[in-house]
């Protein structure tokens, strides 16, 4: 069974084209690290330090968060940083980040919408993410004594 947690919803007007994202583990856990790998094709050079991101988090139809970040600030909030090449040229582009998922995220099924724009106002990327931190997942004792923040369970589709 293939689970699509991250969907590229951009169209031909976006600077980042043919985007593919891999999230490891496939079902990330609150309070733990997840590896975010992406590759695509940049249609033009980009200054990553000047990309802005609009993040919307929804629980069902209810918007529980909407915030704008610079790309460097968004990555920093997740324990990552920009790559050494801050201004990649047009052409193939690959990135990988180890992100620390916050423990403070409410336990629920979330839909996260990420829209990013360049400093000139062009659409950079558009992602929709479905992350399931619902009550179907039960915290389990790490060593029989302390409670772990790891969430266990099965994902149904």
Short mmCIF file of C-alpha atoms in Angstrom, two decimals:
data_model
loop_
_atom_site.label_atom_id
_atom_site.label_comp_id
_atom_site.label_asym_id
_atom_site.label_seq_id
_atom_site.Cartn_x
_atom_site.Cartn_y
_atom_site.Cartn_z
CA UNK A 1 0.00 0.00 0.00
CA UNK A 2 1.36 3.41 -0.95
CA UNK A 3 0.59 6.29 1.38
CA UNK A 4 0.91 9.78 -0.04
CA UNK A 5 1.53 12.12 2.88
CA UNK A 6 2.94 15.00 0.84
CA UNK A 7 1.33 16.08 -2.41
CA UNK A 8 2.76 18.63 -4.83
CA UNK A 9 -0.23 20.78 -5.85
CA UNK A 10 1.71 23.30 -7.92
CA UNK A 11 1.12 23.89 -11.60
CA UNK A 12 3.25 25.01 -14.54
CA UNK A 13 3.59 28.55 -13.19
CA UNK A 14 5.74 27.48 -10.21
CA UNK A 15 9.53 27.95 -10.12
CA UNK A 16 10.08 24.47 -8.64
CA UNK A 17 8.81 21.90 -11.13
CA UNK A 18 8.49 18.09 -11.10
CA UNK A 19 8.79 18.01 -7.32
CA UNK A 20 8.91 14.69 -5.47
CA UNK A 21 9.05 14.49 -1.67
CA UNK A 22 9.94 11.49 0.49
CA UNK A 23 9.27 11.49 4.21
CA UNK A 24 11.07 8.93 6.40
CA UNK A 25 9.66 7.34 8.44
CA UNK A 26 6.57 7.12 6.26
CA UNK A 27 4.40 7.72 9.36
CA UNK A 28 6.31 10.31 11.40
CA UNK A 29 5.94 10.52 15.19
CA UNK A 30 5.43 13.59 17.34
CA UNK A 31 8.56 14.68 19.18
CA UNK A 32 10.85 12.66 16.89
CA UNK A 33 12.96 13.31 13.85
CA UNK A 34 11.81 12.76 10.28
CA UNK A 35 13.96 12.97 7.16
CA UNK A 36 12.44 15.20 4.46
CA UNK A 37 13.97 14.60 1.03
CA UNK A 38 12.89 16.49 -2.04
CA UNK A 39 14.04 16.71 -5.60
CA UNK A 40 12.74 18.64 -8.53
CA UNK A 41 13.79 21.05 -11.25
CA UNK A 42 14.31 24.78 -10.74
CA UNK A 43 13.16 26.76 -13.77
CA UNK A 44 15.35 29.70 -12.74
CA UNK A 45 17.95 30.60 -10.09
CA UNK A 46 16.52 31.21 -6.62
CA UNK A 47 17.68 32.95 -3.45
CA UNK A 48 16.56 30.54 -0.72
CA UNK A 49 17.22 33.15 1.99
CA UNK A 50 14.41 35.27 0.53
CA UNK A 51 11.72 32.60 0.05
CA UNK A 52 8.63 33.16 2.20
CA UNK A 53 6.32 30.36 3.33
CA UNK A 54 2.69 30.51 4.34
CA UNK A 55 1.80 27.56 6.59
CA UNK A 56 -1.82 26.66 7.35
CA UNK A 57 -2.63 23.79 9.72
CA UNK A 58 -6.16 22.44 9.72
CA UNK A 59 -8.00 19.95 11.89
CA UNK A 60 -10.91 18.92 9.68
CA UNK A 61 -12.46 22.14 8.37
CA UNK A 62 -11.07 24.21 11.27
CA UNK A 63 -7.95 26.27 10.75
CA UNK A 64 -5.88 25.99 13.93
CA UNK A 65 -2.79 27.85 12.70
CA UNK A 66 -1.83 30.22 9.92
CA UNK A 67 1.58 31.77 9.95
CA UNK A 68 4.10 33.27 7.54
CA UNK A 69 7.79 32.37 7.84
CA UNK A 70 10.94 33.02 5.90
CA UNK A 71 12.29 29.67 4.68
CA UNK A 72 15.33 29.95 6.99
CA UNK A 73 13.05 30.62 10.01
CA UNK A 74 10.69 27.76 9.15
CA UNK A 75 13.59 25.32 8.85
CA UNK A 76 15.13 26.60 12.09
CA UNK A 77 11.84 26.08 13.94
CA UNK A 78 12.07 22.41 12.89
CA UNK A 79 15.74 22.00 13.86
CA UNK A 80 17.16 22.30 10.33
CA UNK A 81 18.97 24.95 8.30
CA UNK A 82 19.39 26.07 4.72
CA UNK A 83 21.89 24.18 2.55
CA UNK A 84 25.36 25.55 1.86
CA UNK A 85 24.24 26.58 -1.64
CA UNK A 86 21.88 29.45 -0.76
CA UNK A 87 21.38 30.50 -4.38
CA UNK A 88 21.04 27.39 -6.55
CA UNK A 89 21.08 27.79 -10.32
CA UNK A 90 18.33 26.64 -12.65
CA UNK A 91 18.31 22.89 -13.21
CA UNK A 92 18.01 19.75 -11.08
CA UNK A 93 17.71 20.48 -7.35
CA UNK A 94 17.90 18.04 -4.41
CA UNK A 95 17.56 18.77 -0.70
CA UNK A 96 17.38 16.68 2.44
CA UNK A 97 16.62 17.90 5.94
CA UNK A 98 16.31 16.10 9.27
CA UNK A 99 13.31 17.80 10.86
CA UNK A 100 12.38 17.59 14.54
CA UNK A 101 8.61 17.25 14.79
CA UNK A 102 7.24 19.32 17.68
CA UNK A 103 5.68 17.48 20.62
CA UNK A 104 3.23 20.34 21.09
CA UNK A 105 1.18 19.46 17.99
CA UNK A 106 -2.36 18.43 19.02
CA UNK A 107 -3.05 14.71 18.68
CA UNK A 108 -5.36 14.61 15.63
CA UNK A 109 -5.46 14.12 11.87
CA UNK A 110 -3.96 17.28 10.41
CA UNK A 111 -3.86 18.79 6.96
CA UNK A 112 -0.96 21.18 6.47
CA UNK A 113 -0.89 23.52 3.49
CA UNK A 114 2.48 25.04 2.60
CA UNK A 115 2.69 27.75 -0.05
CA UNK A 116 6.03 29.38 -0.79
CA UNK A 117 6.88 32.43 -2.89
CA UNK A 118 10.09 34.00 -4.10
CA UNK A 119 11.17 37.52 -3.13
CA UNK A 120 9.84 38.74 -6.49
CA UNK A 121 6.39 37.30 -5.68
CA UNK A 122 6.54 34.27 -7.96
CA UNK A 123 5.04 30.99 -6.82
CA UNK A 124 7.88 28.72 -5.65
CA UNK A 125 6.11 25.57 -4.41
CA UNK A 126 2.74 24.36 -3.14
CA UNK A 127 2.42 21.31 -0.90
CA UNK A 128 -0.52 19.68 0.85
CA UNK A 129 0.38 17.30 3.68
CA UNK A 130 -1.83 14.84 5.52
CA UNK A 131 -0.32 13.84 8.87
CA UNK A 132 -2.19 11.48 11.15
CA UNK A 133 -1.45 11.98 14.84
CA UNK A 134 -4.96 10.83 15.79
CA UNK A 135 -6.22 9.04 18.88
CA UNK A 136 -5.94 5.73 17.00
CA UNK A 137 -2.29 6.02 17.97
CA UNK A 138 -1.58 5.13 21.59
CA UNK A 139 1.56 6.17 23.48
CA UNK A 140 3.43 3.10 24.66
CA UNK A 141 5.86 2.77 27.56
CA UNK A 142 9.47 3.02 26.34
CA UNK A 143 10.90 0.75 29.05
CA UNK A 144 7.83 -0.30 30.98
CA UNK A 145 8.08 2.66 33.37
CA UNK A 146 8.24 6.03 31.63
CA UNK A 147 5.70 7.04 29.00
CA UNK A 148 7.13 7.63 25.55
CA UNK A 149 5.96 10.37 23.19
CA UNK A 150 6.23 7.85 20.34
CA UNK A 151 2.83 7.19 18.83
CA UNK A 152 2.05 3.67 17.63
CA UNK A 153 -0.80 2.36 15.58
CA UNK A 154 -2.04 1.46 12.16
CA UNK A 155 -2.82 3.90 9.41
CA UNK A 156 -6.07 3.26 7.57
CA UNK A 157 -6.98 4.61 4.17
#
